[in-house]
mmCIF file of C-alpha atoms and ligand atoms in Angstrom:
data_model
loop_
_atom_site.group_PDB
_atom_site.id
_atom_site.type_symbol
_atom_site.label_atom_id
_atom_site.label_comp_id
_atom_site.label_asym_id
_atom_site.label_seq_id
_atom_site.Cartn_x
_atom_site.Cartn_y
_atom_site.Cartn_z
ATOM 1 C CA MET A 6 81.272 88.260 104.107
ATOM 2 C CA GLU A 7 81.461 84.615 102.826
ATOM 3 C CA ARG A 8 85.565 83.170 103.234
ATOM 4 C CA HIS A 9 87.504 80.891 101.259
ATOM 5 C CA THR A 10 91.074 79.389 101.074
ATOM 6 C CA SER A 11 91.875 80.326 98.197
ATOM 7 C CA ALA A 12 89.394 80.787 94.893
ATOM 8 C CA LEU A 13 89.469 77.478 93.714
ATOM 9 C CA ALA A 14 88.506 76.097 96.999
ATOM 10 C CA LEU A 15 85.797 78.896 96.726
ATOM 11 C CA VAL A 16 84.585 77.175 93.658
ATOM 12 C CA LEU A 17 84.860 73.528 94.611
ATOM 13 C CA ALA A 18 82.683 75.387 97.856
ATOM 14 C CA SER A 19 80.209 76.091 96.059
ATOM 15 C CA LYS A 20 80.678 76.529 92.084
ATOM 16 C CA PRO A 21 79.074 80.016 91.994
ATOM 17 C CA ASP A 22 76.188 80.802 89.033
ATOM 18 C CA LEU A 23 77.109 84.569 90.099
ATOM 19 C CA PRO A 24 80.699 86.066 88.979
ATOM 20 C CA VAL A 25 82.217 86.303 92.864
ATOM 21 C CA HIS A 26 83.857 89.974 93.126
ATOM 22 C CA CYS A 27 87.043 87.932 96.029
ATOM 23 C CA VAL A 28 88.985 90.195 98.393
ATOM 24 C CA ARG A 29 92.204 90.393 99.537
ATOM 25 C CA PRO A 30 92.846 92.433 102.316
ATOM 26 C CA HIS A 31 95.647 91.570 103.223
ATOM 27 C CA ALA A 32 96.866 91.899 100.514
ATOM 28 C CA ALA A 33 95.692 96.045 100.632
ATOM 29 C CA GLU A 34 97.113 96.033 104.679
ATOM 30 C CA LYS A 35 100.793 94.837 102.675
ATOM 31 C CA ALA A 36 101.209 97.421 100.024
ATOM 32 C CA ALA A 37 99.661 100.699 102.722
ATOM 33 C CA ASP A 38 101.579 99.374 104.966
ATOM 34 C CA TRP A 39 104.556 99.488 102.109
ATOM 35 C CA PHE A 40 103.750 102.848 101.028
ATOM 36 C CA VAL A 41 102.949 104.402 105.167
ATOM 37 C CA ARG A 42 106.704 103.788 105.928
ATOM 38 C CA ARG A 43 108.505 104.182 103.219
ATOM 39 C CA PHE A 44 106.879 107.157 101.247
ATOM 40 C CA PRO A 45 107.877 109.987 102.815
ATOM 41 C CA GLY A 46 105.282 112.282 103.105
ATOM 42 C CA ASP A 47 101.509 111.946 104.012
ATOM 43 C CA VAL A 48 99.471 108.983 101.905
ATOM 44 C CA LEU A 49 96.276 109.911 101.320
ATOM 45 C CA TYR A 50 94.372 106.787 99.978
ATOM 46 C CA ALA A 51 92.231 107.109 96.442
ATOM 47 C CA VAL A 52 88.671 105.580 97.269
ATOM 48 C CA LYS A 53 87.340 105.527 93.396
ATOM 49 C CA ALA A 54 89.863 102.833 93.093
ATOM 50 C CA ASN A 55 88.441 100.332 95.257
ATOM 51 C CA PRO A 56 85.346 101.895 97.757
ATOM 52 C CA HIS A 57 85.107 97.990 99.253
ATOM 53 C CA PRO A 58 84.520 98.823 103.648
ATOM 54 C CA ALA A 59 86.915 95.591 103.308
ATOM 55 C CA VAL A 60 89.752 97.339 101.563
ATOM 56 C CA ILE A 61 89.471 100.388 103.398
ATOM 57 C CA ASP A 62 89.822 99.145 106.635
ATOM 58 C CA ALA A 63 92.548 97.515 105.275
ATOM 59 C CA VAL A 64 94.175 100.439 104.311
ATOM 60 C CA CYS A 65 93.848 101.592 108.124
ATOM 61 C CA ARG A 66 94.888 99.205 110.208
ATOM 62 C CA ALA A 67 98.156 99.236 107.806
ATOM 63 C CA GLY A 68 98.288 103.467 109.424
ATOM 64 C CA VAL A 69 95.916 105.708 106.420
ATOM 65 C CA SER A 70 94.025 108.054 108.125
ATOM 66 C CA TRP A 71 94.370 110.374 105.110
ATOM 67 C CA PHE A 72 91.357 109.498 102.196
ATOM 68 C CA ASP A 73 91.084 111.193 99.031
ATOM 69 C CA VAL A 74 87.517 111.083 98.203
ATOM 70 C CA ALA A 75 85.560 112.605 94.956
ATOM 71 C CA SER A 76 81.515 112.961 95.563
ATOM 72 C CA LEU A 77 79.690 112.765 98.598
ATOM 73 C CA PRO A 78 78.931 108.625 98.087
ATOM 74 C CA GLU A 79 82.718 108.732 98.825
ATOM 75 C CA ILE A 80 82.893 110.879 101.131
ATOM 76 C CA LYS A 81 79.244 109.760 103.568
ATOM 77 C CA LEU A 82 80.942 105.756 102.139
ATOM 78 C CA VAL A 83 85.074 107.133 104.983
ATOM 79 C CA ALA A 84 82.716 109.105 107.249
ATOM 80 C CA GLU A 85 80.973 106.884 108.982
ATOM 81 C CA ARG A 86 82.688 103.804 108.466
ATOM 82 C CA ARG A 87 85.788 105.929 109.842
ATOM 83 C CA PRO A 88 85.089 109.546 111.644
ATOM 84 C CA GLU A 89 88.503 109.187 112.647
ATOM 85 C CA ALA A 90 89.817 110.156 108.689
ATOM 86 C CA THR A 91 91.121 113.033 107.258
ATOM 87 C CA LEU A 92 89.141 113.680 103.507
ATOM 88 C CA ALA A 93 89.996 115.594 101.336
ATOM 89 C CA PHE A 94 87.774 116.694 98.458
ATOM 90 C CA MET A 95 90.299 116.273 95.558
ATOM 91 C CA HIS A 96 87.789 116.384 92.013
ATOM 92 C CA PRO A 97 87.974 119.440 90.384
ATOM 93 C CA VAL A 98 84.695 120.125 89.613
ATOM 94 C CA LYS A 99 81.926 119.537 92.179
ATOM 95 C CA SER A 100 78.039 120.338 93.279
ATOM 96 C CA ARG A 101 77.559 123.357 95.173
ATOM 97 C CA ALA A 102 75.704 121.064 97.441
ATOM 98 C CA ALA A 103 78.662 118.640 97.542
ATOM 99 C CA ILE A 104 81.127 121.570 98.357
ATOM 100 C CA ARG A 105 77.618 123.212 101.289
ATOM 101 C CA ALA A 106 77.634 119.317 103.228
ATOM 102 C CA ALA A 107 81.242 118.601 102.350
ATOM 103 C CA TYR A 108 82.381 121.842 104.846
ATOM 104 C CA PHE A 109 79.151 122.116 107.286
ATOM 105 C CA GLU A 110 78.118 118.645 108.048
ATOM 106 C CA TYR A 111 81.277 116.510 107.102
ATOM 107 C CA GLY A 112 83.517 118.391 108.208
ATOM 108 C CA VAL A 113 86.213 118.942 105.145
ATOM 109 C CA ARG A 114 88.454 120.953 105.156
ATOM 110 C CA ILE A 115 90.543 120.053 101.761
ATOM 111 C CA PHE A 116 89.577 120.773 98.297
ATOM 112 C CA ALA A 117 90.996 120.719 94.644
ATOM 113 C CA VAL A 118 90.114 122.739 92.403
ATOM 114 C CA ASP A 119 91.005 124.222 88.817
ATOM 115 C CA THR A 120 89.682 127.205 88.246
ATOM 116 C CA ALA A 121 89.216 130.534 89.850
ATOM 117 C CA GLU A 122 85.347 129.478 88.562
ATOM 118 C CA GLU A 123 85.869 126.364 91.206
ATOM 119 C CA LEU A 124 87.457 128.359 93.159
ATOM 120 C CA ALA A 125 85.073 131.112 93.543
ATOM 121 C CA LYS A 126 81.973 128.817 94.161
ATOM 122 C CA LEU A 127 84.027 126.692 96.793
ATOM 123 C CA LEU A 128 83.942 129.823 98.299
ATOM 124 C CA ALA A 129 80.739 131.310 98.122
ATOM 125 C CA GLU A 130 78.946 127.751 99.256
ATOM 126 C CA THR A 131 81.960 127.470 101.798
ATOM 127 C CA ASP A 132 80.435 131.242 103.401
ATOM 128 C CA ASN A 133 84.081 132.896 103.090
ATOM 129 C CA ALA A 134 85.758 129.966 104.692
ATOM 130 C CA LYS A 135 89.090 131.237 106.553
ATOM 131 C CA ASP A 136 89.746 127.716 107.099
ATOM 132 C CA LEU A 137 89.945 125.955 104.007
ATOM 133 C CA HIS A 138 93.319 123.885 102.609
ATOM 134 C CA ILE A 139 92.922 124.525 98.820
ATOM 135 C CA ILE A 140 95.024 121.736 96.581
ATOM 136 C CA VAL A 141 94.966 124.087 93.371
ATOM 137 C CA ARG A 142 95.379 120.972 90.490
ATOM 138 C CA LEU A 143 98.781 121.918 87.482
ATOM 139 C CA ALA A 144 97.910 119.901 83.740
ATOM 140 C CA VAL A 145 101.052 117.753 83.524
ATOM 141 C CA ALA A 146 101.995 115.400 80.605
ATOM 142 C CA SER A 147 101.146 112.103 81.999
ATOM 143 C CA ASP A 148 102.964 110.055 78.740
ATOM 144 C CA TYR A 149 104.151 107.108 80.389
ATOM 145 C CA ALA A 150 100.532 106.212 81.906
ATOM 146 C CA GLN A 151 98.068 103.545 80.348
ATOM 147 C CA HIS A 152 95.108 105.717 81.141
ATOM 148 C CA LYS A 153 95.773 109.383 80.342
ATOM 149 C CA LEU A 154 94.061 111.453 83.237
ATOM 150 C CA GLU A 155 96.021 115.566 81.471
ATOM 151 C CA ARG A 156 92.709 116.219 79.096
ATOM 152 C CA LYS A 157 90.096 116.826 81.397
ATOM 153 C CA PHE A 158 91.745 118.110 85.662
ATOM 154 C CA GLY A 159 93.920 121.139 85.665
ATOM 155 C CA ALA A 160 95.070 124.589 85.130
ATOM 156 C CA GLU A 161 97.792 125.929 83.037
ATOM 157 C CA GLY A 162 99.901 128.120 81.688
ATOM 158 C CA ALA A 163 99.346 132.095 82.676
ATOM 159 C CA GLU A 164 96.064 130.807 84.588
ATOM 160 C CA ALA A 165 97.435 128.771 86.917
ATOM 161 C CA VAL A 166 99.296 131.384 87.402
ATOM 162 C CA LEU A 167 96.270 133.352 88.597
ATOM 163 C CA LEU A 168 94.111 130.688 89.976
ATOM 164 C CA LEU A 169 97.040 130.149 92.801
ATOM 165 C CA ARG A 170 97.083 133.706 93.543
ATOM 166 C CA GLU A 171 94.284 133.952 93.532
ATOM 167 C CA ALA A 172 93.615 131.003 95.976
ATOM 168 C CA ARG A 173 96.232 132.160 98.284
ATOM 169 C CA ARG A 174 94.547 135.026 99.712
ATOM 170 C CA ALA A 175 91.891 132.113 99.967
ATOM 171 C CA ALA A 176 93.706 129.476 101.949
ATOM 172 C CA GLU A 177 95.370 129.235 105.253
ATOM 173 C CA GLU A 178 97.070 126.800 103.840
ATOM 174 C CA LEU A 179 98.053 126.283 99.717
ATOM 175 C CA GLY A 180 98.948 123.490 97.865
ATOM 176 C CA VAL A 181 99.530 121.752 94.594
ATOM 177 C CA SER A 182 98.700 119.134 92.679
ATOM 178 C CA PHE A 183 98.909 117.319 89.548
ATOM 179 C CA HIS A 184 98.302 113.513 88.064
ATOM 180 C CA VAL A 185 101.170 111.921 86.438
ATOM 181 C CA GLY A 186 98.707 109.413 84.621
ATOM 182 C CA SER A 187 96.546 106.088 85.743
ATOM 183 C CA GLN A 188 99.030 102.687 85.299
ATOM 184 C CA CYS A 189 102.877 105.152 85.217
ATOM 185 C CA MET A 190 105.193 103.493 84.296
ATOM 186 C CA ARG A 191 108.041 105.696 84.639
ATOM 187 C CA PRO A 192 109.253 107.136 87.736
ATOM 188 C CA ASP A 193 111.131 109.784 85.923
ATOM 189 C CA ALA A 194 107.704 111.083 84.765
ATOM 190 C CA TRP A 195 106.726 112.262 88.277
ATOM 191 C CA ARG A 196 110.765 114.030 88.035
ATOM 192 C CA LEU A 197 108.897 115.957 84.587
ATOM 193 C CA ALA A 198 106.167 116.995 86.433
ATOM 194 C CA MET A 199 107.080 118.623 89.866
ATOM 195 C CA THR A 200 109.295 120.799 87.630
ATOM 196 C CA ALA A 201 107.145 122.236 85.813
ATOM 197 C CA VAL A 202 104.726 122.265 89.127
ATOM 198 C CA GLY A 203 108.107 124.338 90.286
ATOM 199 C CA SER A 204 108.689 126.496 87.766
ATOM 200 C CA THR A 205 104.730 127.476 87.626
ATOM 201 C CA ILE A 206 104.794 127.983 91.314
ATOM 202 C CA ARG A 207 108.348 130.378 90.924
ATOM 203 C CA LYS A 208 106.060 132.760 88.296
ATOM 204 C CA ALA A 209 103.276 133.178 90.738
ATOM 205 C CA GLY A 210 105.757 133.951 93.338
ATOM 206 C CA VAL A 211 103.699 132.262 96.101
ATOM 207 C CA THR A 212 104.536 130.046 98.843
ATOM 208 C CA VAL A 213 103.534 126.148 98.229
ATOM 209 C CA ASP A 214 102.784 124.355 101.714
ATOM 210 C CA ILE A 215 101.424 121.133 99.888
ATOM 211 C CA VAL A 216 103.030 119.182 97.642
ATOM 212 C CA ASP A 217 100.339 116.141 96.580
ATOM 213 C CA VAL A 218 102.289 114.027 93.878
ATOM 214 C CA GLY A 219 98.674 112.939 92.830
ATOM 215 C CA GLY A 220 98.345 108.510 92.089
ATOM 216 C CA GLY A 221 99.410 106.531 89.222
ATOM 217 C CA PHE A 222 101.375 103.956 90.844
ATOM 218 C CA PRO A 223 101.712 100.697 88.740
ATOM 219 C CA CYS A 224 100.355 97.434 89.493
ATOM 220 C CA ALA A 225 101.908 94.585 87.574
ATOM 221 C CA TYR A 226 99.899 93.568 84.629
ATOM 222 C CA PRO A 227 100.469 90.857 81.750
ATOM 223 C CA GLY A 228 102.840 92.519 79.146
ATOM 224 C CA LEU A 229 103.017 95.609 81.689
ATOM 225 C CA THR A 230 106.379 95.070 84.919
ATOM 226 C CA PRO A 231 106.946 98.327 85.957
ATOM 227 C CA PRO A 232 109.900 99.427 87.566
ATOM 228 C CA PRO A 233 110.062 98.580 91.318
ATOM 229 C CA MET A 234 108.373 100.636 93.653
ATOM 230 C CA GLU A 235 111.069 101.989 95.642
ATOM 231 C CA ASP A 236 112.728 103.933 92.357
ATOM 232 C CA TYR A 237 109.037 105.500 91.672
ATOM 233 C CA VAL A 238 109.524 106.836 96.212
ATOM 234 C CA ARG A 239 112.884 107.552 95.033
ATOM 235 C CA GLU A 240 112.483 110.050 92.103
ATOM 236 C CA ILE A 241 109.618 112.223 93.741
ATOM 237 C CA GLU A 242 111.306 111.787 96.518
ATOM 238 C CA THR A 243 115.057 113.477 94.551
ATOM 239 C CA ALA A 244 112.124 115.716 92.482
ATOM 240 C CA PHE A 245 110.390 116.860 95.831
ATOM 241 C CA GLU A 246 114.228 118.243 97.447
ATOM 242 C CA ALA A 247 115.170 119.537 94.620
ATOM 243 C CA MET A 248 112.101 122.124 94.242
ATOM 244 C CA PRO A 249 114.305 125.160 94.697
ATOM 245 C CA VAL A 250 110.759 127.272 95.087
ATOM 246 C CA LEU A 251 109.797 125.819 98.490
ATOM 247 C CA GLU A 252 110.440 125.793 102.349
ATOM 248 C CA ASN A 253 108.418 123.727 104.296
ATOM 249 C CA ALA A 254 105.944 122.145 102.567
ATOM 250 C CA ASP A 255 104.438 118.882 103.117
ATOM 251 C CA LEU A 256 104.608 116.517 100.462
ATOM 252 C CA TRP A 257 101.707 113.965 99.892
ATOM 253 C CA CYS A 258 100.770 111.128 97.662
ATOM 254 C CA GLU A 259 97.377 109.580 96.410
ATOM 255 C CA PRO A 260 97.306 106.077 95.378
ATOM 256 C CA GLY A 261 94.928 103.880 94.714
ATOM 257 C CA ARG A 262 95.835 101.846 92.170
ATOM 258 C CA ALA A 263 98.772 100.831 93.739
ATOM 259 C CA LEU A 264 96.885 99.679 97.139
ATOM 260 C CA CYS A 265 94.011 97.946 95.756
ATOM 261 C CA ALA A 266 94.969 95.923 92.202
ATOM 262 C CA GLU A 267 96.817 92.874 93.614
ATOM 263 C CA ALA A 268 93.895 92.501 96.403
ATOM 264 C CA GLY A 269 91.045 92.000 93.971
ATOM 265 C CA SER A 270 90.481 89.326 91.650
ATOM 266 C CA HIS A 271 87.355 87.992 89.830
ATOM 267 C CA VAL A 272 85.638 84.531 89.922
ATOM 268 C CA VAL A 273 83.776 84.212 86.343
ATOM 269 C CA ARG A 274 82.519 80.861 83.777
ATOM 270 C CA VAL A 275 83.096 79.821 81.009
ATOM 271 C CA GLU A 276 79.660 79.493 79.619
ATOM 272 C CA LEU A 277 79.322 79.385 76.194
ATOM 273 C CA ARG A 278 83.584 77.839 73.718
ATOM 274 C CA LYS A 279 83.613 79.362 70.364
ATOM 275 C CA ARG A 280 87.007 78.378 69.199
ATOM 276 C CA ASP A 281 88.808 80.622 70.632
ATOM 277 C CA ALA A 282 86.752 83.409 71.865
ATOM 278 C CA LEU A 283 85.589 82.727 75.945
ATOM 279 C CA TYR A 284 82.529 83.967 76.250
ATOM 280 C CA LEU A 285 82.327 84.990 80.243
ATOM 281 C CA ASN A 286 79.568 86.253 82.912
ATOM 282 C CA ASP A 287 81.173 89.442 83.921
ATOM 283 C CA GLY A 288 82.970 91.547 80.957
ATOM 284 C CA GLY A 289 83.541 94.455 80.442
ATOM 285 C CA TYR A 290 80.533 96.642 81.428
ATOM 286 C CA GLY A 291 81.668 94.462 84.833
ATOM 287 C CA ALA A 292 84.582 94.476 86.532
ATOM 288 C CA LEU A 293 86.742 93.921 83.100
ATOM 289 C CA PHE A 294 86.188 97.112 81.871
ATOM 290 C CA ASP A 295 90.083 97.680 81.706
ATOM 291 C CA ALA A 296 90.166 94.428 80.059
ATOM 292 C CA ALA A 297 87.784 95.659 77.739
ATOM 293 C CA HIS A 298 88.356 98.921 77.489
ATOM 294 C CA GLY A 299 91.565 100.446 78.684
ATOM 295 C CA GLY A 300 93.223 97.570 76.997
ATOM 296 C CA LEU A 301 95.010 96.266 79.916
ATOM 297 C CA VAL A 302 95.998 92.148 80.128
ATOM 298 C CA PHE A 303 94.323 90.505 83.525
ATOM 299 C CA PRO A 304 96.391 87.662 84.587
ATOM 300 C CA ALA A 305 94.055 84.758 84.534
ATOM 301 C CA ARG A 306 94.520 80.681 85.451
ATOM 302 C CA LEU A 307 91.279 77.888 85.107
ATOM 303 C CA LEU A 308 90.120 76.988 88.242
ATOM 304 C CA ARG A 309 90.513 73.474 88.429
ATOM 305 C CA GLU A 310 90.646 70.055 90.983
ATOM 306 C CA ALA A 311 94.408 69.017 91.267
ATOM 307 C CA GLY A 312 95.397 65.750 89.471
ATOM 308 C CA GLY A 313 93.754 65.696 85.843
ATOM 309 C CA PRO A 314 96.224 65.854 82.757
ATOM 310 C CA ARG A 315 98.234 69.764 83.161
ATOM 311 C CA ARG A 316 97.698 70.889 78.959
ATOM 312 C CA PRO A 317 99.642 73.533 77.187
ATOM 313 C CA LEU A 318 98.784 76.760 77.324
ATOM 314 C CA ALA A 319 97.202 78.819 74.559
ATOM 315 C CA PRO A 320 95.702 82.347 73.555
ATOM 316 C CA PHE A 321 92.520 83.094 74.544
ATOM 317 C CA ARG A 322 89.747 86.486 73.754
ATOM 318 C CA LEU A 323 87.325 86.400 75.985
ATOM 319 C CA TYR A 324 83.968 87.870 75.870
ATOM 320 C CA GLY A 325 81.673 89.549 77.909
ATOM 321 C CA PRO A 326 77.582 88.362 78.836
ATOM 322 C CA THR A 327 75.802 90.952 77.330
ATOM 323 C CA CYS A 328 74.533 91.504 73.841
ATOM 324 C CA ASP A 329 77.118 94.459 73.433
ATOM 325 C CA SER A 330 80.049 93.892 70.591
ATOM 326 C CA ILE A 331 82.246 96.127 72.472
ATOM 327 C CA ASP A 332 82.429 94.247 75.288
ATOM 328 C CA ALA A 333 85.387 91.951 74.332
ATOM 329 C CA MET A 334 88.518 91.401 75.575
ATOM 330 C CA ALA A 335 91.414 90.582 72.948
ATOM 331 C CA GLY A 336 94.008 89.684 75.936
ATOM 332 C CA PRO A 337 95.423 86.662 74.912
ATOM 333 C CA PHE A 338 94.896 85.428 78.297
ATOM 334 C CA MET A 339 97.098 82.261 78.815
ATOM 335 C CA LEU A 340 95.103 79.253 79.333
ATOM 336 C CA PRO A 341 94.536 75.729 79.306
ATOM 337 C CA ALA A 342 93.946 74.273 75.608
ATOM 338 C CA ASP A 343 91.298 72.427 76.821
ATOM 339 C CA VAL A 344 89.057 75.529 78.625
ATOM 340 C CA SER A 345 85.936 74.215 78.200
ATOM 341 C CA GLU A 346 81.998 75.475 78.896
ATOM 342 C CA GLY A 347 81.745 75.377 82.755
ATOM 343 C CA ASP A 348 84.821 75.876 83.709
ATOM 344 C CA TYR A 349 85.625 78.227 85.707
ATOM 345 C CA ILE A 350 88.514 80.512 85.476
ATOM 346 C CA GLU A 351 89.972 83.171 87.820
ATOM 347 C CA ILE A 352 91.128 86.513 86.891
ATOM 348 C CA GLY A 353 94.002 88.429 89.290
ATOM 349 C CA GLN A 354 94.985 91.658 89.826
ATOM 350 C CA THR A 355 91.612 93.457 89.189
ATOM 351 C CA GLY A 356 90.921 95.371 92.486
ATOM 352 C CA ALA A 357 91.440 98.368 91.774
ATOM 353 C CA TYR A 358 89.015 99.903 89.100
ATOM 354 C CA GLY A 359 87.318 96.512 88.808
ATOM 355 C CA ALA A 360 84.492 96.170 90.576
ATOM 356 C CA ALA A 361 83.892 99.804 91.434
ATOM 357 C CA LEU A 362 83.820 100.506 87.771
ATOM 358 C CA ALA A 363 81.182 97.544 87.188
ATOM 359 C CA GLY A 364 77.192 98.804 86.222
ATOM 360 C CA GLY A 365 74.439 96.716 85.959
ATOM 361 C CA PHE A 366 72.979 96.669 81.693
ATOM 362 C CA ASN A 367 71.783 93.907 80.802
ATOM 363 C CA GLY A 368 70.484 93.266 84.092
ATOM 364 C CA PHE A 369 74.128 92.333 84.544
ATOM 365 C CA GLY A 370 76.745 93.542 87.276
ATOM 366 C CA VAL A 371 75.350 91.510 89.879
ATOM 367 C CA TYR A 372 78.356 89.280 92.278
ATOM 368 C CA ARG A 373 78.464 87.121 94.844
ATOM 369 C CA GLU A 374 81.456 88.156 97.232
ATOM 370 C CA ALA A 375 84.306 86.658 99.153
ATOM 371 C CA VAL A 376 87.161 87.154 101.183
ATOM 372 C CA LEU A 377 90.283 85.620 100.056
ATOM 373 C CA GLU A 378 93.273 84.078 102.535
ATOM 374 C CA ASP A 379 96.119 82.984 99.399
ATOM 375 C CA ALA A 380 98.496 85.364 98.171
ATOM 376 C CA PRO A 381 97.295 88.064 95.845
ATOM 377 C CA PHE A 382 98.442 86.476 92.065
ATOM 378 C CA ALA A 383 101.961 88.790 91.861
ATOM 379 C CA SER A 384 103.015 91.355 94.328
ATOM 380 C CA ALA A 385 104.752 94.363 94.200
ATOM 381 C CA TYR A 386 105.573 94.623 97.804
ATOM 382 C CA ALA A 387 106.674 90.916 98.523
ATOM 383 C CA ALA A 388 110.404 90.198 99.240
ATOM 384 C CA PRO A 389 111.627 88.461 97.266
ATOM 385 C CA GLN A 390 109.434 90.658 94.551
ATOM 386 C CA ALA A 391 107.825 89.481 92.446
ATOM 387 C CA ASP A 392 109.448 89.952 89.040
ATOM 388 C CA SER A 393 107.971 88.671 86.555
ATOM 389 C CA LEU A 394 104.997 87.219 84.647
ATOM 390 C CA SER A 395 105.589 83.472 84.236
ATOM 391 C CA ALA A 396 102.955 81.761 86.726
ATOM 392 C CA TYR A 397 100.085 83.602 84.813
ATOM 393 C CA GLY A 398 97.791 81.154 83.172
ATOM 394 C CA GLN A 399 98.506 78.430 85.206
ATOM 395 C CA HIS A 400 96.201 75.290 86.318
ATOM 396 C CA ILE A 401 96.076 74.965 89.796
ATOM 397 C CA ASP A 402 97.421 71.667 90.644
HETATM 398 C C1 PLP B 6 92.250 113.057 91.508
HETATM 399 C C2 PLP B 6 93.376 111.340 91.692
HETATM 400 N N1 PLP B 6 93.662 110.910 93.247
HETATM 401 C C3 PLP B 6 93.972 110.044 92.929
HETATM 402 C C4 PLP B 6 93.505 108.718 91.603
HETATM 403 C C5 PLP B 6 94.191 107.787 91.609
HETATM 404 O O1 PLP B 6 95.117 106.784 90.681
HETATM 405 P P1 PLP B 6 96.209 105.971 90.793
HETATM 406 O O2 PLP B 6 94.655 105.646 90.867
HETATM 407 O O3 PLP B 6 96.597 105.879 88.822
HETATM 408 O O4 PLP B 6 96.900 106.258 91.499
HETATM 409 C C6 PLP B 6 92.859 109.601 90.771
HETATM 410 C C7 PLP B 6 92.959 108.939 89.953
HETATM 411 O O5 PLP B 6 91.565 108.910 88.263
HETATM 412 C C8 PLP B 6 92.680 111.010 91.053
HETATM 413 O O6 PLP B 6 91.832 111.100 89.994
#
């Protein structure tokens, strides 16, 4: 893959016609290293957030060797690249063929379920295997998350109690998992979830070997500055110790966004300016999906050679390249007031659910790729910790 010292160096060297998916593997390595050292349990990387091989290699260099995978292609990707990895198939709804291939071809032993039907499917497709680690996904509130996941997955109430008992009978190891929602802005969301999960385990009267506190750990975006990551880990550790129903359980987490968001940015070109609206060559059907459909504002900076006059920043709306009018990003994205057609912009913190979500609608969604060596826009793992977004939207000069 091509390598540059910065996005500006990339633009000056080649004036790219395609949008560029930029990866800063060192940022993913730093984030993963932080989690490996500071999280008081095992860290599984949620591959869906960014399956780029450079990111997978980076988290491995930091010591992550367990992966949360959600599909057979993700299993293949990690198993082929990292044969030593332990894979956990954490999607609560899987095809029969995927279960069979995961178990018999790839040696996967860890599976999530959230219904009795899925448990039955899992047992049938593994020929009633006796070495399964079954993780029961429980529904919890996701009130403090930017992206709520609560309605789609998770057992609750009496069904959860029965499922835990049934899974206990079938499992070599029994786990519970939950997800407080992605980009969760409040560390105490985990305490509330773990209290609720503890009460369900007590009602079921089962011994639990694994508590998986999911993903949801946030990244800093303009207007969304989360508390320090230490606060999240402290809250989880305290809540885990306070769960009276556990004796020797292991603690796991499955961060996606927190390990890779800072490790990605996108270089896009302004194809047209209409007053405060910039029409770009990437957008809501591409790597900027979350800006169009998830209400996120990404930091942005103009990539111009040093030396020109500095202009004040102004708020801009962005439009993606497709013909669909929902391919629109309200922002506001703060950029120098004289930004114009032909300018390049680096959009930062797009490493999570960025290129991973990009589709090919309207013939777009084709990227160049590059490794960048400079620092990400902001980092929760750098010392001193970046706590301000004030550097966003400035000239690189
Ligand atoms: C089961 C599971 N684990 C982990 C994650 C990663 O979440 P995040 O990127 O918010 O850390 C997800 C995201 O959808 C998920 O569904």
